[in-house]
């Protein structure tokens, strides 16, 4: 693991693949989604702050619709979470220290629809991911899992949507991955700014 503070400057690994076009905090550019993890457990004090960061995300009407259900390696529920993964993701994410499922509440306390529930849950995810990056942890989101089974097996109320699954763990060398994944284990670039921002309209 590099000594560079990811909140202060780009890591060598990221700088080799990414170059921001504007002056932004390095933490945003340093965040990416490795897959290689050690398979070792993490102490609760190492990953609970990630959920604390998520807690402080903004939300419409301060509804805070996000809910994280997780299992840490060694928990009785660990295999329940692993079994939710599609085969491709299981091939690497089973080496995580923590697997979490992110849900969002679709209605408020009075039953009114929360139209921004997914958007708000995404803000919570990003906070979690950035805090994980700051701490040098792997934080990798996934859509490749059984959403219906996640809702059923994790006892989610009907008013919650399943949004994503997240693997958290300590980084491992790239050669610990299955061979077909090793070439993908690098920070990806982004579209030019002009392709995603237009002044005055679309």
Coordinates of N, CA and C in Angstrom, one line a residue:
X1 N 0.8 -1.2 0.0 CA 0.0 0.0 0.0 C 0.9 1.2 0.0
X2 N 0.5 2.3 -0.8 CA 1.3 3.5 -0.9 C 1.2 4.3 0.4
X3 N 2.3 5.1 0.6 CA 2.3 6.0 1.7 C 1.6 7.3 1.4
X4 N 1.3 7.6 0.2 CA 0.6 8.8 -0.2 C -0.7 8.9 0.5
X5 N -1.0 10.1 1.0 CA -2.3 10.4 1.6 C -3.3 10.7 0.5
X6 N -4.3 9.8 0.2 CA -5.1 10.0 -0.9 C -6.0 11.3 -0.9
X7 N -6.1 11.9 0.3 CA -6.8 13.2 0.4 C -6.0 14.4 0.0
X8 N -4.6 14.2 -0.1 CA -3.7 15.3 -0.3 C -3.1 15.3 -1.6
X9 N -2.9 14.1 -2.2 CA -2.2 14.1 -3.5 C -2.6 12.7 -4.2
X10 N -2.5 12.7 -5.5 CA -2.8 11.5 -6.3 C -1.8 10.4 -5.9
X11 N -2.3 9.2 -5.8 CA -1.4 8.1 -5.6 C -0.7 7.8 -6.9
X12 N 0.5 7.1 -6.8 CA 1.3 6.8 -8.0 C 0.4 6.0 -9.0
X13 N -0.3 5.0 -8.4 CA -1.1 4.2 -9.3 C -2.2 4.9 -10.0
X14 N -2.8 5.9 -9.4 CA -3.9 6.6 -10.0 C -3.3 7.6 -11.0
X15 N -2.2 8.3 -10.6 CA -1.6 9.3 -11.5 C -1.1 8.7 -12.8
X16 N -0.8 7.4 -12.8 CA -0.4 6.7 -14.1 C -1.5 6.5 -15.0
X17 N -2.8 6.6 -14.6 CA -3.9 6.3 -15.4 C -4.9 7.5 -15.5
X18 N -4.8 8.5 -14.6 CA -5.8 9.5 -14.6 C -5.2 10.9 -14.5
X19 N -5.8 11.9 -15.2 CA -5.3 13.3 -15.1 C -6.5 14.2 -15.1
X20 N -6.8 14.8 -13.9 CA -8.0 15.7 -13.9 C -7.8 16.9 -14.7
X21 N -8.9 17.4 -15.3 CA -8.8 18.6 -16.2 C -9.0 19.9 -15.5
X22 N -9.5 19.8 -14.2 CA -9.7 20.9 -13.4 C -9.0 20.7 -12.0
X23 N -8.9 21.7 -11.2 CA -8.3 21.6 -9.9 C -9.3 21.1 -8.9
X24 N -9.3 19.8 -8.6 CA -10.2 19.2 -7.7 C -9.4 18.5 -6.6
X25 N -10.1 18.2 -5.5 CA -9.4 17.5 -4.4 C -9.0 16.1 -4.9
X26 N -7.7 15.7 -4.6 CA -7.2 14.4 -5.0 C -8.1 13.2 -4.6
X27 N -8.8 13.3 -3.5 CA -9.6 12.2 -3.0 C -10.6 11.7 -4.0
X28 N -11.2 12.7 -4.8 CA -12.2 12.3 -5.8 C -11.6 11.5 -6.9
X29 N -10.4 11.9 -7.3 CA -9.7 11.2 -8.4 C -9.1 9.8 -8.0
X30 N -8.7 9.8 -6.7 CA -8.1 8.6 -6.2 C -9.1 7.5 -5.9
X31 N -10.4 7.8 -5.9 CA -11.4 6.8 -5.6 C -11.5 5.9 -6.9
X32 N -11.3 4.6 -6.8 CA -11.7 3.7 -7.8 C -12.1 2.4 -7.2
X33 N -12.3 1.4 -8.0 CA -12.9 0.2 -7.5 C -12.0 -1.1 -7.7
X34 N -11.0 -1.2 -7.0 CA -10.2 -2.5 -7.1 C -11.0 -3.7 -6.8
X35 N -10.5 -4.9 -7.2 CA -11.2 -6.1 -6.8 C -10.3 -7.0 -5.9
X36 N -9.0 -6.8 -6.0 CA -8.1 -7.7 -5.2 C -8.1 -7.4 -3.7
X37 N -8.6 -8.4 -2.9 CA -8.6 -8.2 -1.5 C -8.0 -9.4 -0.8
X38 N -7.5 -9.2 0.4 CA -6.7 -10.3 1.1 C -7.5 -11.4 1.6
X39 N -8.8 -11.3 1.8 CA -9.6 -12.3 2.4 C -9.5 -12.3 3.9
X40 N -8.8 -11.4 4.5 CA -8.7 -11.3 5.9 C -9.8 -10.4 6.5
X41 N -10.2 -10.8 7.7 CA -11.2 -10.0 8.4 C -10.7 -8.6 8.8
X42 N -11.6 -7.6 8.9 CA -11.2 -6.3 9.4 C -11.8 -6.1 10.8
X43 N -11.1 -5.4 11.7 CA -11.7 -5.0 12.9 C -12.9 -4.1 12.7
X44 N -13.9 -4.2 13.5 CA -15.0 -3.3 13.3 C -14.7 -1.8 13.3
X45 N -13.7 -1.4 14.1 CA -13.2 0.0 14.1 C -12.7 0.4 12.8
X46 N -12.3 -0.5 11.9 CA -11.7 -0.1 10.6 C -12.8 0.2 9.6
X47 N -14.0 -0.4 9.7 CA -15.0 -0.2 8.7 C -16.2 0.5 9.1
X48 N -16.5 0.6 10.4 CA -17.6 1.4 10.9 C -17.6 2.8 10.5
X49 N -16.4 3.5 10.5 CA -16.4 4.9 10.1 C -16.9 5.1 8.6
X50 N -16.8 4.1 7.8 CA -17.3 4.2 6.4 C -18.9 4.5 6.5
X51 N -19.5 3.7 7.3 CA -21.0 3.9 7.5 C -21.3 5.2 8.2
X52 N -20.4 5.7 9.1 CA -20.6 7.0 9.7 C -20.5 8.1 8.6
X53 N -19.5 7.9 7.7 CA -19.5 8.9 6.6 C -20.7 8.9 5.8
X54 N -21.3 7.7 5.5 CA -22.5 7.6 4.7 C -23.7 8.3 5.5
X55 N -23.7 8.3 6.8 CA -24.7 8.9 7.6 C -24.9 10.4 7.4
X56 N -23.7 11.0 7.0 CA -23.7 12.5 6.9 C -24.0 12.9 5.4
X57 N -24.5 12.0 4.6 CA -24.8 12.4 3.2 C -26.1 13.3 3.2
X58 N -26.2 14.2 2.2 CA -27.4 15.0 2.1 C -28.5 14.2 1.5
X59 N -29.7 14.6 1.8 CA -30.9 14.0 1.2 C -32.1 14.9 1.1
X60 N -33.0 14.6 0.2 CA -34.2 15.5 0.1 C -35.0 15.5 1.3
X61 N -35.3 16.7 1.8 CA -36.1 16.9 3.0 C -35.5 16.2 4.2
X62 N -34.2 15.9 4.2 CA -33.4 15.2 5.2 C -34.1 13.9 5.5
X63 N -34.6 13.2 4.5 CA -35.3 12.0 4.7 C -34.4 10.8 5.0
X64 N -33.1 10.9 4.6 CA -32.1 9.9 4.9 C -32.6 8.5 4.6
X65 N -33.0 8.2 3.4 CA -33.7 7.0 3.1 C -32.8 5.7 3.0
X66 N -31.5 5.9 3.1 CA -30.6 4.8 2.9 C -30.6 3.8 4.1
X67 N -30.3 2.6 3.9 CA -30.2 1.6 4.9 C -29.2 0.6 4.4
X68 N -28.2 0.3 5.2 CA -27.1 -0.7 4.9 C -27.3 -1.9 5.8
X69 N -27.4 -3.1 5.2 CA -27.4 -4.3 5.9 C -26.1 -5.0 5.5
X70 N -25.3 -5.5 6.5 CA -24.0 -6.0 6.2 C -23.7 -7.3 7.0
X71 N -22.7 -8.0 6.5 CA -22.1 -9.1 7.3 C -20.6 -9.0 7.2
X72 N -19.9 -9.2 8.3 CA -18.5 -9.2 8.3 C -18.0 -10.7 8.2
X73 N -16.9 -10.9 7.6 CA -16.3 -12.2 7.5 C -16.3 -12.9 8.9
X74 N -16.8 -14.1 9.0 CA -16.9 -14.7 10.3 C -18.3 -14.7 11.0
X75 N -19.1 -13.7 10.5 CA -20.5 -13.6 11.0 C -21.3 -14.8 10.6
X76 N -22.3 -15.2 11.3 CA -23.2 -16.3 10.9 C -23.9 -16.0 9.6
X77 N -24.1 -14.8 9.3 CA -24.8 -14.4 8.1 C -23.9 -14.3 6.8
X78 N -22.6 -14.5 7.0 CA -21.6 -14.2 5.9 C -22.0 -15.0 4.6
X79 N -22.3 -16.3 4.8 CA -22.5 -17.1 3.6 C -23.8 -16.6 2.9
X80 N -24.8 -16.1 3.7 CA -26.0 -15.6 3.1 C -25.7 -14.5 2.1
X81 N -24.8 -13.6 2.5 CA -24.4 -12.5 1.7 C -23.6 -12.9 0.4
X82 N -22.7 -13.8 0.7 CA -21.9 -14.4 -0.4 C -22.7 -15.1 -1.5
X83 N -23.7 -15.8 -1.0 CA -24.6 -16.5 -1.9 C -25.5 -15.6 -2.8
X84 N -25.6 -14.4 -2.4 CA -26.4 -13.4 -3.2 C -25.7 -13.0 -4.5
X85 N -24.3 -13.2 -4.5 CA -23.5 -12.7 -5.6 C -23.7 -13.6 -6.8
X86 N -23.7 -12.9 -8.0 CA -23.6 -13.7 -9.2 C -22.2 -14.3 -9.3
X87 N -22.0 -15.3 -10.1 CA -20.8 -16.1 -10.1 C -19.6 -15.2 -10.4
X88 N -19.7 -14.3 -11.4 CA -18.5 -13.5 -11.7 C -18.0 -12.7 -10.5
X89 N -19.0 -12.0 -9.8 CA -18.6 -11.2 -8.6 C -18.2 -12.1 -7.5
X90 N -18.7 -13.3 -7.3 CA -18.3 -14.2 -6.3 C -16.9 -14.6 -6.4
X91 N -16.4 -14.6 -7.6 CA -15.0 -15.1 -7.9 C -14.0 -14.2 -7.2
X92 N -14.3 -13.0 -6.9 CA -13.4 -12.1 -6.3 C -13.9 -11.5 -5.0
X93 N -15.2 -11.2 -5.0 CA -15.8 -10.5 -3.8 C -15.9 -11.4 -2.6
X94 N -15.8 -12.7 -2.8 CA -15.8 -13.6 -1.6 C -14.6 -13.4 -0.7
X95 N -13.6 -12.6 -1.3 CA -12.4 -12.3 -0.5 C -12.5 -11.0 0.3
X96 N -13.7 -10.4 0.3 CA -13.9 -9.2 1.1 C -13.9 -9.5 2.6
X97 N -13.8 -8.4 3.3 CA -13.9 -8.5 4.8 C -15.3 -8.2 5.2
X98 N -16.0 -7.4 4.4 CA -17.4 -7.0 4.7 C -18.2 -7.0 3.4
X99 N -19.4 -7.5 3.4 CA -20.3 -7.4 2.3 C -21.5 -6.6 2.8
X100 N -21.9 -5.6 2.1 CA -23.1 -4.8 2.5 C -24.1 -4.7 1.3
X101 N -25.3 -4.6 1.6 CA -26.4 -4.3 0.7 C -27.0 -3.0 1.0
X102 N -27.0 -2.1 0.0 CA -27.6 -0.8 0.2 C -29.1 -0.8 -0.2
X103 N -30.0 -0.4 0.6 CA -31.4 -0.3 0.4 C -31.8 1.2 0.4
X104 N -32.9 1.6 -0.2 CA -33.4 2.9 0.0 C -34.9 2.8 0.2
X105 N -35.4 3.7 1.1 CA -36.8 3.7 1.5 C -37.5 4.6 0.5
X106 N -38.6 4.0 -0.1 CA -39.3 4.7 -1.2 C -40.4 5.6 -0.7
X107 N -40.8 5.5 0.5 CA -41.8 6.4 1.1 C -41.4 7.0 2.4
X108 N -42.0 8.1 2.7 CA -41.7 8.7 4.0 C -42.6 8.2 5.1
X109 N -42.6 8.7 6.3 CA -43.3 8.2 7.4 C -44.8 8.2 7.2
X110 N -45.3 9.1 6.3 CA -46.7 9.3 6.1 C -47.2 8.5 4.8
X111 N -46.2 7.8 4.2 CA -46.6 7.0 3.0 C -46.4 7.7 1.7
X112 N -45.9 8.9 1.8 CA -45.7 9.7 0.5 C -44.5 9.3 -0.2
X113 N -44.5 9.2 -1.5 CA -43.4 8.7 -2.3 C -42.2 9.7 -2.1
X114 N -41.0 9.1 -1.9 CA -39.7 9.8 -1.9 C -39.1 9.7 -3.3
X115 N -39.4 10.7 -4.1 CA -38.9 10.6 -5.5 C -37.4 10.5 -5.6
X116 N -36.7 11.0 -4.7 CA -35.2 11.1 -4.8 C -34.5 10.0 -4.0
X117 N -35.2 8.9 -3.6 CA -34.7 8.0 -2.7 C -33.4 7.3 -3.3
X118 N -33.4 7.0 -4.5 CA -32.2 6.3 -5.1 C -31.1 7.3 -5.2
X119 N -31.4 8.5 -5.7 CA -30.4 9.6 -5.8 C -29.7 9.8 -4.4
X120 N -30.6 9.9 -3.4 CA -30.0 10.1 -2.0 C -29.2 9.0 -1.5
X121 N -29.6 7.7 -1.8 CA -28.8 6.6 -1.4 C -27.5 6.6 -2.2
X122 N -27.5 7.1 -3.4 CA -26.2 7.2 -4.1 C -25.3 8.2 -3.5
X123 N -25.8 9.3 -2.9 CA -24.9 10.2 -2.1 C -24.3 9.5 -0.9
X124 N -25.1 8.7 -0.2 CA -24.6 8.0 0.9 C -23.5 7.0 0.5
X125 N -23.7 6.3 -0.6 CA -22.7 5.4 -1.1 C -21.4 6.1 -1.4
X126 N -21.5 7.3 -2.1 CA -20.3 8.0 -2.4 C -19.5 8.4 -1.1
X127 N -20.2 8.9 -0.1 CA -19.6 9.2 1.1 C -18.8 8.0 1.7
X128 N -19.5 6.9 1.7 CA -18.9 5.7 2.2 C -17.6 5.3 1.4
X129 N -17.7 5.4 0.1 CA -16.6 5.1 -0.8 C -15.4 6.0 -0.6
X130 N -15.7 7.3 -0.5 CA -14.6 8.2 -0.3 C -13.9 8.0 1.1
X131 N -14.7 7.7 2.1 CA -14.0 7.5 3.4 C -13.2 6.2 3.3
X132 N -13.7 5.2 2.6 CA -12.9 4.0 2.4 C -11.6 4.3 1.7
X133 N -11.7 5.1 0.6 CA -10.5 5.5 -0.1 C -9.5 6.2 0.8
X134 N -10.0 7.1 1.6 CA -9.2 7.9 2.5 C -8.4 7.0 3.5
X135 N -9.0 5.8 3.8 CA -8.4 4.9 4.7 C -7.6 3.8 4.1
X136 N -7.5 3.9 2.7 CA -6.8 2.9 2.0 C -7.4 1.5 1.8
X137 N -8.7 1.5 2.0 CA -9.5 0.2 1.8 C -10.0 0.1 0.4
X138 N -10.2 -1.2 0.0 CA -11.0 -1.5 -1.2 C -12.5 -1.3 -0.9
X139 N -13.2 -0.5 -1.7 CA -14.6 -0.4 -1.6 C -15.2 -0.5 -3.0
X140 N -15.8 -1.6 -3.3 CA -16.3 -1.8 -4.7 C -17.8 -2.1 -4.7
X141 N -18.5 -1.3 -5.5 CA -19.9 -1.5 -5.6 C -20.3 -2.5 -6.7
X142 N -21.4 -3.2 -6.6 CA -21.8 -4.2 -7.5 C -23.3 -4.1 -7.8
X143 N -23.7 -4.4 -9.0 CA -25.1 -4.6 -9.4 C -25.3 -6.1 -9.7
X144 N -24.2 -6.9 -9.8 CA -24.3 -8.3 -10.2 C -24.6 -9.2 -9.0
X145 N -25.8 -9.2 -8.5 CA -26.3 -10.0 -7.4 C -27.8 -10.2 -7.5
X146 N -28.3 -11.1 -6.7 CA -29.7 -11.4 -6.8 C -30.5 -10.4 -5.9
X147 N -31.1 -9.4 -6.6 CA -31.8 -8.3 -5.9 C -33.0 -8.9 -5.1
X148 N -33.8 -9.7 -5.8 CA -35.0 -10.2 -5.1 C -34.6 -11.1 -3.9
X149 N -33.6 -11.9 -4.0 CA -33.2 -12.7 -2.9 C -32.6 -11.9 -1.8
X150 N -31.9 -10.8 -2.1 CA -31.4 -9.9 -1.1 C -32.5 -9.3 -0.2
X151 N -33.6 -8.8 -0.9 CA -34.7 -8.3 -0.2 C -35.4 -9.3 0.7
X152 N -35.5 -10.5 0.2 CA -36.2 -11.6 0.9 C -35.3 -12.1 2.1
X153 N -34.1 -12.5 1.8 CA -33.3 -13.1 2.8 C -32.8 -12.2 3.9
X154 N -32.8 -10.9 3.6 CA -32.3 -9.9 4.5 C -33.5 -9.2 5.2
X155 N -34.7 -9.7 4.9 CA -35.9 -9.2 5.6 C -36.2 -7.8 5.4
X156 N -36.0 -7.3 4.1 CA -36.3 -5.9 3.8 C -37.8 -5.6 3.8
X157 N -38.3 -4.6 4.4 CA -39.7 -4.2 4.3 C -40.0 -3.9 2.8
X158 N -41.3 -4.0 2.5 CA -41.7 -3.8 1.1 C -41.5 -2.3 0.7
X159 N -41.4 -1.4 1.6 CA -41.2 0.0 1.3 C -39.7 0.3 1.0
X160 N -38.8 -0.7 0.9 CA -37.4 -0.5 0.6 C -37.1 -1.1 -0.8
X161 N -36.3 -0.4 -1.6 CA -35.7 -0.9 -2.8 C -34.3 -1.4 -2.6
X162 N -33.9 -2.4 -3.3 CA -32.5 -2.8 -3.3 C -31.8 -2.0 -4.3
X163 N -30.7 -1.4 -3.9 CA -29.9 -0.5 -4.8 C -28.6 -1.1 -5.2
X164 N -27.8 -1.6 -4.3 CA -26.4 -2.1 -4.7 C -25.9 -3.0 -3.6
X165 N -24.8 -3.7 -4.0 CA -24.1 -4.5 -3.0 C -22.6 -3.9 -3.0
X166 N -22.0 -3.9 -1.9 CA -20.7 -3.3 -1.7 C -19.7 -4.3 -1.0
X167 N -18.6 -4.4 -1.6 CA -17.5 -5.2 -1.0 C -16.5 -4.3 -0.4
X168 N -16.1 -4.6 0.8 CA -15.1 -3.8 1.5 C -14.0 -4.7 2.1
X169 N -12.7 -4.3 1.9 CA -11.7 -5.2 2.4 C -10.3 -4.5 2.3
X170 N -9.3 -5.2 2.7 CA -7.9 -4.8 2.6 C -7.4 -5.1 1.2
X171 N -6.7 -4.2 0.6 CA -6.1 -4.4 -0.7 C -5.1 -5.6 -0.8
X172 N -5.1 -6.3 -1.8 CA -4.2 -7.4 -2.0 C -3.5 -7.2 -3.4
X173 N -2.3 -7.8 -3.6 CA -1.7 -7.7 -4.9 C -2.6 -8.2 -6.1
X174 N -2.4 -7.6 -7.2 CA -3.2 -7.9 -8.4 C -3.1 -9.4 -8.7
X175 N -2.0 -10.0 -8.5 CA -1.8 -11.5 -8.9 C -2.6 -12.4 -8.0
X176 N -3.3 -11.9 -7.0 CA -4.2 -12.7 -6.2 C -5.5 -12.9 -6.9
X177 N -5.8 -12.2 -7.9 CA -7.1 -12.3 -8.6 C -7.1 -13.4 -9.6
X178 N -8.3 -13.9 -10.0 CA -8.3 -14.9 -11.1 C -7.6 -14.2 -12.3
X179 N -7.0 -15.0 -13.2 CA -6.2 -14.5 -14.3 C -6.9 -13.6 -15.2
X180 N -8.2 -13.9 -15.5 CA -8.9 -13.1 -16.4 C -9.3 -11.7 -15.9
X181 N -9.1 -11.4 -14.6 CA -9.4 -10.1 -14.0 C -8.2 -9.2 -13.8
X182 N -7.0 -9.8 -13.9 CA -5.8 -9.0 -13.6 C -5.6 -7.8 -14.5
X183 N -5.9 -8.0 -15.8 CA -5.7 -6.8 -16.7 C -6.6 -5.7 -16.4
X184 N -7.7 -6.0 -15.8 CA -8.7 -5.0 -15.5 C -8.4 -4.2 -14.2
X185 N -7.5 -4.6 -13.4 CA -7.2 -4.1 -12.1 C -6.4 -2.8 -12.2
X186 N -7.0 -1.8 -12.7 CA -6.4 -0.5 -12.8 C -7.4 0.6 -12.8
X187 N -7.1 1.8 -12.3 CA -8.1 2.9 -12.4 C -8.5 3.2 -13.8
X188 N -9.8 3.4 -14.0 CA -10.3 3.7 -15.3 C -10.4 5.2 -15.5
X189 N -10.3 5.7 -16.8 CA -10.4 7.1 -17.1 C -11.9 7.5 -17.1
X190 N -12.1 8.8 -17.5 CA -13.5 9.3 -17.5 C -13.7 10.1 -18.8
X191 N -15.0 10.3 -19.2 CA -15.3 11.1 -20.3 C -14.8 12.5 -20.1
X192 N -14.4 13.2 -21.2 CA -14.1 14.6 -21.1 C -15.2 15.4 -20.5
X193 N -14.8 16.5 -19.8 CA -15.8 17.3 -19.1 C -16.9 17.8 -20.0
X194 N -16.5 18.2 -21.2 CA -17.5 18.8 -22.2 C -18.5 17.8 -22.6
X195 N -18.3 16.5 -22.4 CA -19.2 15.5 -22.8 C -20.3 15.3 -21.8
X196 N -20.1 15.8 -20.6 CA -21.1 15.6 -19.5 C -21.7 16.9 -19.0
X197 N -21.1 18.0 -19.4 CA -21.6 19.4 -18.9 C -21.8 20.3 -20.1
X198 N -23.0 20.9 -20.2 CA -23.3 21.9 -21.3 C -24.0 23.1 -20.7
X199 N -23.5 24.2 -21.1 CA -24.0 25.5 -20.5 C -25.3 25.9 -21.3
X200 N -26.4 26.2 -20.6 CA -27.5 26.7 -21.3 C -28.6 25.7 -21.7
X201 N -28.3 24.4 -21.6 CA -29.2 23.4 -22.1 C -28.4 22.1 -22.4
X202 N -29.1 21.1 -22.9 CA -28.5 19.8 -23.1 C -27.6 19.9 -24.3

